[in-house]
mmCIF file of C-alpha atoms and ligand atoms in Angstrom:
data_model
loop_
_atom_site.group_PDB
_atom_site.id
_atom_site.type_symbol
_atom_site.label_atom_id
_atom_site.label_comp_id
_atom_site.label_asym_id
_atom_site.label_seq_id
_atom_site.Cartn_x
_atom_site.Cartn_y
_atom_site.Cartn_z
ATOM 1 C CA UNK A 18 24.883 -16.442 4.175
ATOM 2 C CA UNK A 19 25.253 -12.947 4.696
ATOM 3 C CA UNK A 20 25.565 -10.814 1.567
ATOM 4 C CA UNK A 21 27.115 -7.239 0.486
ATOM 5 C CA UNK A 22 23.501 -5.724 1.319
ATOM 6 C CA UNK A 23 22.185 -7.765 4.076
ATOM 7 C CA UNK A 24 23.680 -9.199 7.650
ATOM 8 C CA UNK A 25 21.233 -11.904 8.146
ATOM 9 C CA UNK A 26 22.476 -15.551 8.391
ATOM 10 C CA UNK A 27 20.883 -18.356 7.080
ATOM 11 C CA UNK A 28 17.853 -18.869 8.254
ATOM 12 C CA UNK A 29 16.815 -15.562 10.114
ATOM 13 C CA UNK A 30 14.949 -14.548 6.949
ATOM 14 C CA UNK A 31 11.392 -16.177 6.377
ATOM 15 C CA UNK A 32 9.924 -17.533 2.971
ATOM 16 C CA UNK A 33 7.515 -14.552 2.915
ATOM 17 C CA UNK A 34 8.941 -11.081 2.704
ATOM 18 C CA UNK A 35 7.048 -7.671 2.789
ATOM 19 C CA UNK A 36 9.182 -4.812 1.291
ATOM 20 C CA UNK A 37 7.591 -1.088 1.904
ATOM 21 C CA UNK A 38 10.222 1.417 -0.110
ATOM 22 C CA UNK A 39 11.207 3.122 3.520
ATOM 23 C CA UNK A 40 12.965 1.294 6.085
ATOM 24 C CA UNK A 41 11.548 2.833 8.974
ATOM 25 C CA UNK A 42 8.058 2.418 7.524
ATOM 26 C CA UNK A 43 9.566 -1.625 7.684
ATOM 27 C CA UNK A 44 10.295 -0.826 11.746
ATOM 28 C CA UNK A 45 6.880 0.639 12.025
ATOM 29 C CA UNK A 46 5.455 -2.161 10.596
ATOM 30 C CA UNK A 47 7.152 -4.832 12.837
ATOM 31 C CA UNK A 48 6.282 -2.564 15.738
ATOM 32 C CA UNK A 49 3.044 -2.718 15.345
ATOM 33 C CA UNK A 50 1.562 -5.556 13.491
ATOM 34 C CA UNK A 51 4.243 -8.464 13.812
ATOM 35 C CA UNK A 52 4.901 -10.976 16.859
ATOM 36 C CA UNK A 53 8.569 -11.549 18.658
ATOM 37 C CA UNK A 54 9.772 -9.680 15.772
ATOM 38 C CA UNK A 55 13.713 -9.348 15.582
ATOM 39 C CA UNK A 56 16.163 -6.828 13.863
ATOM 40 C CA UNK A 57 17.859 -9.076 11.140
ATOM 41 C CA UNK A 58 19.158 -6.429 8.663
ATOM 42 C CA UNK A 59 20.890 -2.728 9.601
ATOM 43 C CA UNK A 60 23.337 -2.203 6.508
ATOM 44 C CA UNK A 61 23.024 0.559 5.136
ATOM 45 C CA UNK A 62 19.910 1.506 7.289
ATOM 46 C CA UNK A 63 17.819 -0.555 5.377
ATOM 47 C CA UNK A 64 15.938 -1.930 8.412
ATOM 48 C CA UNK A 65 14.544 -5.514 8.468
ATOM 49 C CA UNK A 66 12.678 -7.679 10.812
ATOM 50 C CA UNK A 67 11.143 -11.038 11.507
ATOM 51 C CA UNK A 68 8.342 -12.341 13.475
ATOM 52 C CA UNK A 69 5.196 -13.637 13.026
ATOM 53 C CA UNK A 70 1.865 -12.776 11.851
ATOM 54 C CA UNK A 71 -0.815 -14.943 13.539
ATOM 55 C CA UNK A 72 1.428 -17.781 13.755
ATOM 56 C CA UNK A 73 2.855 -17.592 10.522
ATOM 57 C CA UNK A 74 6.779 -16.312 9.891
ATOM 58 C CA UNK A 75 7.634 -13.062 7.749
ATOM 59 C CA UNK A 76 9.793 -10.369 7.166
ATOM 60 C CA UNK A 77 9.426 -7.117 6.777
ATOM 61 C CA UNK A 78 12.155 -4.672 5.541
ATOM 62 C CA UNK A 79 12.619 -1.465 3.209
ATOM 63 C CA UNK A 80 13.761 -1.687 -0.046
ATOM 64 C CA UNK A 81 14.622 1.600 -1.359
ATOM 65 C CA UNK A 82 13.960 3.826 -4.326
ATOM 66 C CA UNK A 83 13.333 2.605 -8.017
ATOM 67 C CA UNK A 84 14.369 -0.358 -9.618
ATOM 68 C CA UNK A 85 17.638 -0.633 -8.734
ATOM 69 C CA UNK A 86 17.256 -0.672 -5.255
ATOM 70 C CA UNK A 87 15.163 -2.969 -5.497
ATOM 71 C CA UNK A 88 16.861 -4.937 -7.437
ATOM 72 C CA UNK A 89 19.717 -5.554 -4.963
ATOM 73 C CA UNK A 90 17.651 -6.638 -2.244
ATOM 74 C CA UNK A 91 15.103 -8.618 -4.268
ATOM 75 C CA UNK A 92 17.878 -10.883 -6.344
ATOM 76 C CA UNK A 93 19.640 -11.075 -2.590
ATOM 77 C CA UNK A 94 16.643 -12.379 -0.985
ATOM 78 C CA UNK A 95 15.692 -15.081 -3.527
ATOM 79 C CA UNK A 96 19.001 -15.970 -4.195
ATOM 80 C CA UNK A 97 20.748 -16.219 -0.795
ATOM 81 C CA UNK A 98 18.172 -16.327 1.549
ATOM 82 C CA UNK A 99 15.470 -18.793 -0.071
ATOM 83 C CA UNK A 100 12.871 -16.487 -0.247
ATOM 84 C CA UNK A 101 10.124 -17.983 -1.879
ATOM 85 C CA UNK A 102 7.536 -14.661 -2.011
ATOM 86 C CA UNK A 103 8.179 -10.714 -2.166
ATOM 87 C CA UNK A 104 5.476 -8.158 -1.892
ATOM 88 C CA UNK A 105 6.236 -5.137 -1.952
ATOM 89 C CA UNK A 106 3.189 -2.259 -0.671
ATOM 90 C CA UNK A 107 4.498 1.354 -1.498
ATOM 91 C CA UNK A 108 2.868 4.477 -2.498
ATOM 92 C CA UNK A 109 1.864 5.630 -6.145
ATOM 93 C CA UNK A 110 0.819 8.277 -8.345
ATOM 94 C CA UNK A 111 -2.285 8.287 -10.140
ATOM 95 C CA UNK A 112 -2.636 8.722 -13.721
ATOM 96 C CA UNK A 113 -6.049 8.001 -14.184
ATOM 97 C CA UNK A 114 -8.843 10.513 -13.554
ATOM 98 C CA UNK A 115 -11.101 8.164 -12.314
ATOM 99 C CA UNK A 116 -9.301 7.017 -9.533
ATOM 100 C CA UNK A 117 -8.444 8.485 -6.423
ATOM 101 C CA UNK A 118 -6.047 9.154 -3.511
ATOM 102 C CA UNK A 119 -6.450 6.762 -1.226
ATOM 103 C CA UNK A 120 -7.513 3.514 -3.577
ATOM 104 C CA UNK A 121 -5.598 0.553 -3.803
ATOM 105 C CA UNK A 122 -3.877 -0.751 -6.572
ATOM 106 C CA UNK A 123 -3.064 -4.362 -7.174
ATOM 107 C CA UNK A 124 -0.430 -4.054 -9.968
ATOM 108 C CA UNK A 125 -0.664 -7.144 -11.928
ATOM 109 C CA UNK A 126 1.520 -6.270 -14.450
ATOM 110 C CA UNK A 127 4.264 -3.210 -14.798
ATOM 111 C CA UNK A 128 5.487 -1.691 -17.525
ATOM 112 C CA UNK A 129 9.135 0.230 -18.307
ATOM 113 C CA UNK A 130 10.466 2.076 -19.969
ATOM 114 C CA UNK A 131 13.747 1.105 -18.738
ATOM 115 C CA UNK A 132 16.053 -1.596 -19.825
ATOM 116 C CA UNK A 133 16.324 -2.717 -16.587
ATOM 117 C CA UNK A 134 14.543 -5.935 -17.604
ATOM 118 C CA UNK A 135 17.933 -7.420 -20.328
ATOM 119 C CA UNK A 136 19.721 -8.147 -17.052
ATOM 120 C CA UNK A 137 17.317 -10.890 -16.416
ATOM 121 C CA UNK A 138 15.996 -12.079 -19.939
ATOM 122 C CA UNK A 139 13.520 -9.473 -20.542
ATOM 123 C CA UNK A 140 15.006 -8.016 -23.136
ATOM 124 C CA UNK A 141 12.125 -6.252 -25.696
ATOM 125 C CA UNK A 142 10.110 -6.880 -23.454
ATOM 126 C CA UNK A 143 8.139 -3.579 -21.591
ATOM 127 C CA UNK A 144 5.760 -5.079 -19.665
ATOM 128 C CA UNK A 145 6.212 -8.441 -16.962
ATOM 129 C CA UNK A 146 3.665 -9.353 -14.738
ATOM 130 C CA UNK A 147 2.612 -10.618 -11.440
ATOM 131 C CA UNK A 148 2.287 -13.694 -9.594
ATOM 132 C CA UNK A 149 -0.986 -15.182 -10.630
ATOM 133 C CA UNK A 150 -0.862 -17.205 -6.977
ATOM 134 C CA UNK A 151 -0.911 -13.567 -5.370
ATOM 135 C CA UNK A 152 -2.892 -11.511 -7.817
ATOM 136 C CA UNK A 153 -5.872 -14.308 -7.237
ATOM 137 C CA UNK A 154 -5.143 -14.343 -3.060
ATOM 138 C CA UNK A 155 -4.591 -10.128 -3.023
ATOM 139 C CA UNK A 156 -8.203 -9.760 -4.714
ATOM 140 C CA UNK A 157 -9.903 -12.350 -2.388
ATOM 141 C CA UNK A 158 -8.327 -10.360 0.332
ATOM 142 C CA UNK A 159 -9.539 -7.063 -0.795
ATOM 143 C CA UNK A 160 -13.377 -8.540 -0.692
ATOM 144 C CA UNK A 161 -13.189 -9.840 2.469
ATOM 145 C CA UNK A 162 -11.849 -7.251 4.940
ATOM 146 C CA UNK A 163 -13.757 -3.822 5.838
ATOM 147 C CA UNK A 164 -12.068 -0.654 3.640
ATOM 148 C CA UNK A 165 -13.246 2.840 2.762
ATOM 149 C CA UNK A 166 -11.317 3.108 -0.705
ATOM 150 C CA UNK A 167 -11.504 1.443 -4.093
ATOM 151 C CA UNK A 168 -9.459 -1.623 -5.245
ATOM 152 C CA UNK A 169 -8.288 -2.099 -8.405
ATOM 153 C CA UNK A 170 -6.413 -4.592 -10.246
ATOM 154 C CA UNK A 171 -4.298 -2.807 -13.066
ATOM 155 C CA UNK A 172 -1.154 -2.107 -14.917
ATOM 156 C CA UNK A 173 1.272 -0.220 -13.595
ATOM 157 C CA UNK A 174 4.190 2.178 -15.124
ATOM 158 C CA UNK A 175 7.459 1.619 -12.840
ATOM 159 C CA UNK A 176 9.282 4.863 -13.627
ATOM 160 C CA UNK A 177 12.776 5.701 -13.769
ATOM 161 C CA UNK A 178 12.004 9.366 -12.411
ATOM 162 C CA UNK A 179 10.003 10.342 -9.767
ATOM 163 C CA UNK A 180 11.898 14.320 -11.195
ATOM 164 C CA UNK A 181 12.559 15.573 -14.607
ATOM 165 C CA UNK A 182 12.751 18.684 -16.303
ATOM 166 C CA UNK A 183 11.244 17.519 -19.516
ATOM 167 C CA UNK A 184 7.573 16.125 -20.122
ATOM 168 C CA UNK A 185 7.678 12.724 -21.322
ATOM 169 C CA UNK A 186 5.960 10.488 -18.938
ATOM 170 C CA UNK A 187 2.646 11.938 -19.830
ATOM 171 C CA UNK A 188 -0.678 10.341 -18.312
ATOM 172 C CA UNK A 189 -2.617 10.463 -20.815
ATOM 173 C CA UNK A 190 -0.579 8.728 -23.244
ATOM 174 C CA UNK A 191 -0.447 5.816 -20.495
ATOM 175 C CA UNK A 192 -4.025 5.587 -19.579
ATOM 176 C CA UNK A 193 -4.990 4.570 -23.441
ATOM 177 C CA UNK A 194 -2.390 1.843 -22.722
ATOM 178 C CA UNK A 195 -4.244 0.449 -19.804
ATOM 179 C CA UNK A 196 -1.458 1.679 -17.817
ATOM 180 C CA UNK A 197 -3.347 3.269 -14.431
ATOM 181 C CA UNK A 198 -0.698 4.809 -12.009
ATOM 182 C CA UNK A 199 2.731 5.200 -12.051
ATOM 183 C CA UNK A 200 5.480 4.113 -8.914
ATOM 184 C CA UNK A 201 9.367 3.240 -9.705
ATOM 185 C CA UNK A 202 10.429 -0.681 -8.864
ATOM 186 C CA UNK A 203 7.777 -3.149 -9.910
ATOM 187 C CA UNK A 204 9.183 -4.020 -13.218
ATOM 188 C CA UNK A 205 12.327 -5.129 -11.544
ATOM 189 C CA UNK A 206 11.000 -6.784 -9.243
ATOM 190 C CA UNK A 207 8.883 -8.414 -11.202
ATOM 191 C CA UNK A 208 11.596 -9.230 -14.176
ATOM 192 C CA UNK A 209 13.493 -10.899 -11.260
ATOM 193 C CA UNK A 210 11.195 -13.045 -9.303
ATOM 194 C CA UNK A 211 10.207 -14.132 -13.458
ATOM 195 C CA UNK A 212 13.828 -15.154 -13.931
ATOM 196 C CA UNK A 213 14.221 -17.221 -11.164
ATOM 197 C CA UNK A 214 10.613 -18.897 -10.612
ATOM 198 C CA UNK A 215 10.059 -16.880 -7.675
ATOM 199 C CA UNK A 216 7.197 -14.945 -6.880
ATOM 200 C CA UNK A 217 6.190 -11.530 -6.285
ATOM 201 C CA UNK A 218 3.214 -8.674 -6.269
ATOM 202 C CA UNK A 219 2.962 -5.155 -5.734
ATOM 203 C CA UNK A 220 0.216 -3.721 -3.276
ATOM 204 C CA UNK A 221 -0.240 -0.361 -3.813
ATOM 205 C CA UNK A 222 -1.840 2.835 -2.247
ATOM 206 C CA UNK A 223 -2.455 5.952 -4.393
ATOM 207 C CA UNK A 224 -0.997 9.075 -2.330
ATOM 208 C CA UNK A 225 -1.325 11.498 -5.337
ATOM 209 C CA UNK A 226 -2.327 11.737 -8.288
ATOM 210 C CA UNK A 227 -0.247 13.450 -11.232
ATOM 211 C CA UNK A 228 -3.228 14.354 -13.466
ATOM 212 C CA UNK A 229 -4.824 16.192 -10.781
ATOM 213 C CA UNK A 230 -1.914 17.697 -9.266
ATOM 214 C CA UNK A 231 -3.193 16.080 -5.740
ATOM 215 C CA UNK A 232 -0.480 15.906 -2.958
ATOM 216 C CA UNK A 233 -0.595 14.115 0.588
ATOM 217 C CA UNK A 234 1.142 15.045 3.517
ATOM 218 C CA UNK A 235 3.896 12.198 5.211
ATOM 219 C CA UNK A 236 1.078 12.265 8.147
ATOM 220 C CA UNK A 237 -1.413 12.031 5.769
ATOM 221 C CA UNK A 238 -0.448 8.781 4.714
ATOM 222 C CA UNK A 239 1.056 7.195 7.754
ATOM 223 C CA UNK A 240 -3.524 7.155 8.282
ATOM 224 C CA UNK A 241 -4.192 6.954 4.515
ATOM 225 C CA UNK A 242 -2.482 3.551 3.987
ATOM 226 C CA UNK A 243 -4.370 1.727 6.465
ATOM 227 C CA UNK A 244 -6.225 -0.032 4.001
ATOM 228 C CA UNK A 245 -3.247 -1.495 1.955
ATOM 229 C CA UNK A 246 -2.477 -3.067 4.990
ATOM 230 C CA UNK A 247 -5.235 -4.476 5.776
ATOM 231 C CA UNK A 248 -5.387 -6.153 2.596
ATOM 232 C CA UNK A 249 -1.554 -7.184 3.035
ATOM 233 C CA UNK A 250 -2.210 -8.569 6.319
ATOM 234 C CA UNK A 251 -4.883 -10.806 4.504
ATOM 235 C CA UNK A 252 -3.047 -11.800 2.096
ATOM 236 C CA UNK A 253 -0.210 -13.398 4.764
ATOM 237 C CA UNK A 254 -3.009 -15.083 6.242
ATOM 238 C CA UNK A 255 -4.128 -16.801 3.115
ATOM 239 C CA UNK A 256 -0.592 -17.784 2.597
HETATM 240 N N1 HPA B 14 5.931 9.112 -9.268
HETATM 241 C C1 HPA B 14 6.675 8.040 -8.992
HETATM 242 N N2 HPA B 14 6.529 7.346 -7.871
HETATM 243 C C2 HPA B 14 5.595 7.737 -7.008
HETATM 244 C C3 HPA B 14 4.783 8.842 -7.251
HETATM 245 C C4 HPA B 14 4.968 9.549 -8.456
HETATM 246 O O1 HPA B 14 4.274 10.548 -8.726
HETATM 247 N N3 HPA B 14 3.958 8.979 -6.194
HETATM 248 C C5 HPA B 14 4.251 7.986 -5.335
HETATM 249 N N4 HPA B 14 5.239 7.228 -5.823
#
Protein backbone atom coordinates (compact mmCIF):
# COMPACT_ATOMS: atom_id res chain seq x y z
CA UNK A 1 0.00 0.00 0.00
CA UNK A 2 1.26 3.21 -0.85
CA UNK A 3 2.16 5.48 2.07
CA UNK A 4 2.51 9.43 2.84
CA UNK A 5 6.36 9.02 1.79
CA UNK A 6 6.41 6.40 -0.78
CA UNK A 7 4.20 5.56 -4.18
CA UNK A 8 5.08 2.00 -4.46
CA UNK A 9 2.28 -0.66 -4.33
CA UNK A 10 2.47 -3.77 -2.79
CA UNK A 11 4.84 -5.72 -3.97
CA UNK A 12 7.17 -3.44 -6.15
CA UNK A 13 9.49 -3.17 -3.14
CA UNK A 14 11.92 -6.22 -2.48
CA UNK A 15 12.80 -7.85 1.01
CA UNK A 16 16.31 -6.34 0.73
CA UNK A 17 16.67 -2.60 0.64
CA UNK A 18 19.92 -0.48 0.19
CA UNK A 19 19.44 3.15 1.45
CA UNK A 20 22.54 5.64 0.45
CA UNK A 21 21.49 9.23 2.27
CA UNK A 22 21.19 10.91 -1.49
CA UNK A 23 18.63 9.93 -3.83
CA UNK A 24 20.41 10.41 -6.88
CA UNK A 25 23.40 8.52 -5.47
CA UNK A 26 20.18 5.65 -5.21
CA UNK A 27 19.66 6.39 -9.31
CA UNK A 28 23.34 6.07 -9.80
CA UNK A 29 23.39 3.04 -8.14
CA UNK A 30 20.52 1.31 -10.08
CA UNK A 31 22.16 2.68 -13.20
CA UNK A 32 24.97 1.07 -12.86
CA UNK A 33 25.08 -1.98 -10.77
CA UNK A 34 21.35 -3.32 -10.76
CA UNK A 35 19.41 -5.46 -13.54
CA UNK A 36 15.80 -4.39 -15.20
CA UNK A 37 15.77 -1.96 -12.49
CA UNK A 38 12.45 0.18 -12.25
CA UNK A 39 11.56 3.68 -10.73
CA UNK A 40 9.19 2.69 -7.77
CA UNK A 41 9.42 5.82 -5.54
CA UNK A 42 9.54 9.82 -6.79
CA UNK A 43 7.81 11.65 -3.71
CA UNK A 44 9.45 14.04 -2.62
CA UNK A 45 12.51 13.26 -4.91
CA UNK A 46 13.52 10.62 -2.85
CA UNK A 47 14.36 8.30 -5.78
CA UNK A 48 13.93 4.49 -5.52
CA UNK A 49 14.44 1.53 -7.68
CA UNK A 50 14.20 -2.20 -8.08
CA UNK A 51 15.95 -4.80 -9.97
CA UNK A 52 18.16 -7.38 -9.46
CA UNK A 53 21.58 -8.08 -8.44
CA UNK A 54 22.84 -11.37 -9.97
CA UNK A 55 19.53 -12.84 -9.87
CA UNK A 56 18.56 -11.77 -6.64
CA UNK A 57 15.72 -8.76 -6.06
CA UNK A 58 16.60 -5.34 -4.22
CA UNK A 59 15.97 -1.91 -3.85
CA UNK A 60 17.82 0.81 -3.78
CA UNK A 61 16.62 4.33 -2.74
CA UNK A 62 17.84 7.55 -0.71
CA UNK A 63 16.92 8.14 2.57
CA UNK A 64 17.76 11.53 3.58
CA UNK A 65 19.56 13.41 6.31
CA UNK A 66 19.78 12.32 10.09
CA UNK A 67 17.59 10.31 11.98
CA UNK A 68 14.52 11.53 11.19
CA UNK A 69 14.62 11.05 7.73
CA UNK A 70 15.43 8.07 8.15
CA UNK A 71 13.14 7.28 10.30
CA UNK A 72 10.17 7.88 7.95
CA UNK A 73 11.33 5.75 5.31
CA UNK A 74 12.79 2.97 7.46
CA UNK A 75 9.42 2.43 9.80
CA UNK A 76 7.54 2.80 6.12
CA UNK A 77 9.49 0.13 4.58
CA UNK A 78 9.24 -2.51 7.35
CA UNK A 79 5.94 -1.70 8.17
CA UNK A 80 4.07 -1.36 4.84
CA UNK A 81 6.15 -2.83 2.47
CA UNK A 82 7.50 -6.14 4.27
CA UNK A 83 10.88 -5.31 4.17
CA UNK A 84 12.71 -7.78 5.88
CA UNK A 85 16.55 -6.05 5.64
CA UNK A 86 17.81 -2.26 5.43
CA UNK A 87 21.37 -1.29 4.87
CA UNK A 88 22.10 1.73 4.65
CA UNK A 89 26.05 2.75 3.04
CA UNK A 90 26.61 6.61 3.54
CA UNK A 91 29.56 8.67 4.21
CA UNK A 92 31.21 9.50 7.71
CA UNK A 93 33.49 11.51 9.62
CA UNK A 94 36.35 10.21 11.35
CA UNK A 95 37.09 10.70 14.86
CA UNK A 96 39.80 8.50 15.33
CA UNK A 97 43.39 9.37 14.40
CA UNK A 98 44.23 6.15 13.35
CA UNK A 99 41.93 5.77 10.73
CA UNK A 100 41.66 7.23 7.51
CA UNK A 101 39.67 8.71 4.59
CA UNK A 102 38.78 6.25 2.54
CA UNK A 103 38.36 3.06 5.17
CA UNK A 104 35.31 1.37 5.72
CA UNK A 105 33.36 1.23 8.63
CA UNK A 106 31.01 -1.53 9.59
CA UNK A 107 28.99 0.18 12.39
CA UNK A 108 27.89 -2.50 14.63
CA UNK A 109 26.52 -0.52 17.10
CA UNK A 110 25.53 3.48 17.21
CA UNK A 111 25.32 5.59 19.80
CA UNK A 112 23.03 9.05 20.47
CA UNK A 113 22.81 11.42 21.97
CA UNK A 114 19.38 12.00 20.91
CA UNK A 115 16.16 10.78 22.29
CA UNK A 116 15.20 9.67 19.18
CA UNK A 117 15.35 6.08 20.47
CA UNK A 118 11.84 6.56 23.39
CA UNK A 119 9.72 6.51 20.23
CA UNK A 120 10.53 2.92 19.81
CA UNK A 121 11.37 1.52 23.41
CA UNK A 122 14.80 2.71 23.71
CA UNK A 123 14.32 4.88 26.18
CA UNK A 124 17.85 5.29 28.50
CA UNK A 125 19.20 3.62 26.29
CA UNK A 126 22.35 5.47 24.08
CA UNK A 127 23.64 2.90 22.26
CA UNK A 128 21.52 -0.06 19.90
CA UNK A 129 23.21 -2.22 17.73
CA UNK A 130 23.36 -4.08 14.55
CA UNK A 131 22.11 -7.08 13.00
CA UNK A 132 24.38 -9.84 14.11
CA UNK A 133 23.10 -11.84 10.67
CA UNK A 134 24.73 -8.78 8.72
CA UNK A 135 27.59 -7.70 10.92
CA UNK A 136 28.89 -11.60 10.55
CA UNK A 137 27.97 -11.61 6.41
CA UNK A 138 29.43 -7.64 5.98
CA UNK A 139 32.90 -8.87 7.56
CA UNK A 140 33.06 -12.12 5.46
CA UNK A 141 32.42 -9.84 2.59
CA UNK A 142 35.09 -7.41 3.37
CA UNK A 143 37.79 -10.51 3.34
CA UNK A 144 36.83 -11.81 0.32
CA UNK A 145 36.69 -9.09 -2.36
CA UNK A 146 39.91 -7.02 -3.62
CA UNK A 147 40.02 -3.28 -1.70
CA UNK A 148 42.73 -0.68 -1.19
CA UNK A 149 41.36 0.72 2.28
CA UNK A 150 40.97 -0.58 5.80
CA UNK A 151 37.81 -2.24 7.28
CA UNK A 152 36.75 -1.88 10.50
CA UNK A 153 34.05 -3.06 12.60
CA UNK A 154 33.18 -0.29 15.28
CA UNK A 155 30.84 1.93 17.12
CA UNK A 156 29.49 4.63 15.67
CA UNK A 157 28.11 8.22 17.02
CA UNK A 158 24.82 9.08 14.86
CA UNK A 159 24.76 12.85 15.37
CA UNK A 160 22.06 15.22 15.50
CA UNK A 161 24.36 17.99 13.79
CA UNK A 162 26.41 17.72 11.02
CA UNK A 163 26.67 22.22 12.10
CA UNK A 164 26.87 23.89 15.39
CA UNK A 165 28.25 26.85 16.78
CA UNK A 166 29.24 25.36 20.06
CA UNK A 167 31.88 22.46 20.73
CA UNK A 168 30.29 19.61 22.25
CA UNK A 169 30.62 16.65 20.06
CA UNK A 170 34.28 16.45 20.74
CA UNK A 171 36.39 13.38 19.32
CA UNK A 172 38.31 12.77 21.76
CA UNK A 173 35.86 12.38 24.38
CA UNK A 174 34.23 9.67 21.93
CA UNK A 175 37.23 7.73 20.97
CA UNK A 176 37.85 6.67 24.89
CA UNK A 177 34.24 5.43 24.48
CA UNK A 178 35.06 3.11 21.68
CA UNK A 179 33.04 5.35 19.64
CA UNK A 180 35.24 5.61 16.08
CA UNK A 181 33.46 8.02 13.57
CA UNK A 182 30.61 9.97 13.64
CA UNK A 183 27.48 10.06 10.68
CA UNK A 184 23.69 11.16 11.63
CA UNK A 185 20.88 8.13 11.19
CA UNK A 186 22.15 4.80 12.41
CA UNK A 187 20.71 4.94 15.81
CA UNK A 188 17.31 5.30 14.32
CA UNK A 189 17.58 3.05 12.16
CA UNK A 190 18.82 0.77 14.22
CA UNK A 191 16.22 1.54 17.31
CA UNK A 192 13.59 0.74 14.61
CA UNK A 193 14.51 -2.37 12.82
CA UNK A 194 15.14 -3.48 17.04
CA UNK A 195 11.49 -2.65 17.68
CA UNK A 196 10.02 -4.50 15.13
CA UNK A 197 12.40 -7.70 14.67
CA UNK A 198 13.64 -6.40 11.54
CA UNK A 199 17.02 -6.09 10.51
CA UNK A 200 19.45 -3.60 9.57
CA UNK A 201 23.40 -2.47 9.23
CA UNK A 202 25.22 0.47 8.35
CA UNK A 203 28.16 0.27 5.71
CA UNK A 204 30.15 3.06 5.92
CA UNK A 205 32.95 5.01 4.02
CA UNK A 206 35.07 7.63 5.85
CA UNK A 207 35.10 10.91 3.53
CA UNK A 208 36.69 13.12 6.28
CA UNK A 209 37.87 13.09 9.17
CA UNK A 210 37.01 15.79 11.98
CA UNK A 211 40.20 15.36 14.06
CA UNK A 212 42.30 16.04 11.18
CA UNK A 213 40.32 18.61 9.59
CA UNK A 214 40.49 16.32 6.21
CA UNK A 215 37.84 17.22 3.51
CA UNK A 216 36.89 15.32 0.15
CA UNK A 217 35.60 16.73 -2.82
CA UNK A 218 31.75 15.38 -4.18
CA UNK A 219 34.09 13.90 -7.17
CA UNK A 220 36.33 12.71 -4.83
CA UNK A 221 34.04 10.38 -3.45
CA UNK A 222 31.79 9.45 -6.29
CA UNK A 223 35.79 7.24 -6.90
CA UNK A 224 36.52 7.04 -3.15
CA UNK A 225 33.46 4.87 -2.26
CA UNK A 226 34.13 2.20 -4.59
CA UNK A 227 35.11 -0.03 -2.01
CA UNK A 228 31.93 0.22 0.23
CA UNK A 229 30.33 -1.03 -2.63
CA UNK A 230 32.07 -3.62 -3.33
CA UNK A 231 31.63 -4.93 -0.01
CA UNK A 232 27.73 -4.08 -0.27
CA UNK A 233 27.47 -5.86 -3.42
CA UNK A 234 28.91 -8.94 -1.45
CA UNK A 235 26.98 -8.78 1.08
CA UNK A 236 23.56 -9.06 -1.37
CA UNK A 237 25.17 -11.97 -2.74
CA UNK A 238 25.56 -13.77 0.52
CA UNK A 239 22.01 -12.94 1.20
N1 LIG B 1 29.42 14.70 10.56
C1 LIG B 1 28.24 14.08 10.41
N2 LIG B 1 27.98 13.31 9.35
C2 LIG B 1 28.94 13.16 8.44
C3 LIG B 1 30.18 13.77 8.56
C4 LIG B 1 30.42 14.57 9.69
O1 LIG B 1 31.51 15.15 9.85
N3 LIG B 1 30.91 13.43 7.48
C5 LIG B 1 30.14 12.63 6.72
N4 LIG B 1 28.94 12.46 7.30
Amino acid sequence: MPTPHIQAKKGEIAKIVLMPGDPLRAKLFAETYLENYRLINEVRGMLGYTGTYKGKEVTVMGHGMGLDSIGIYAYELYTEFEVEKIIRFGSCGAYNLDINVWDVIISEKAYSKSNYGEGFGFEGKDTISASKNLIQLAKEASKEVEINHNVLTTKINSSMWFYKTHNVDVPEQFVKKGIDVVEMEGYALYAIAKSLGKEALVLLTVSDHVAKHEYTTSEERRIGFTDMFKILLKIVEKL
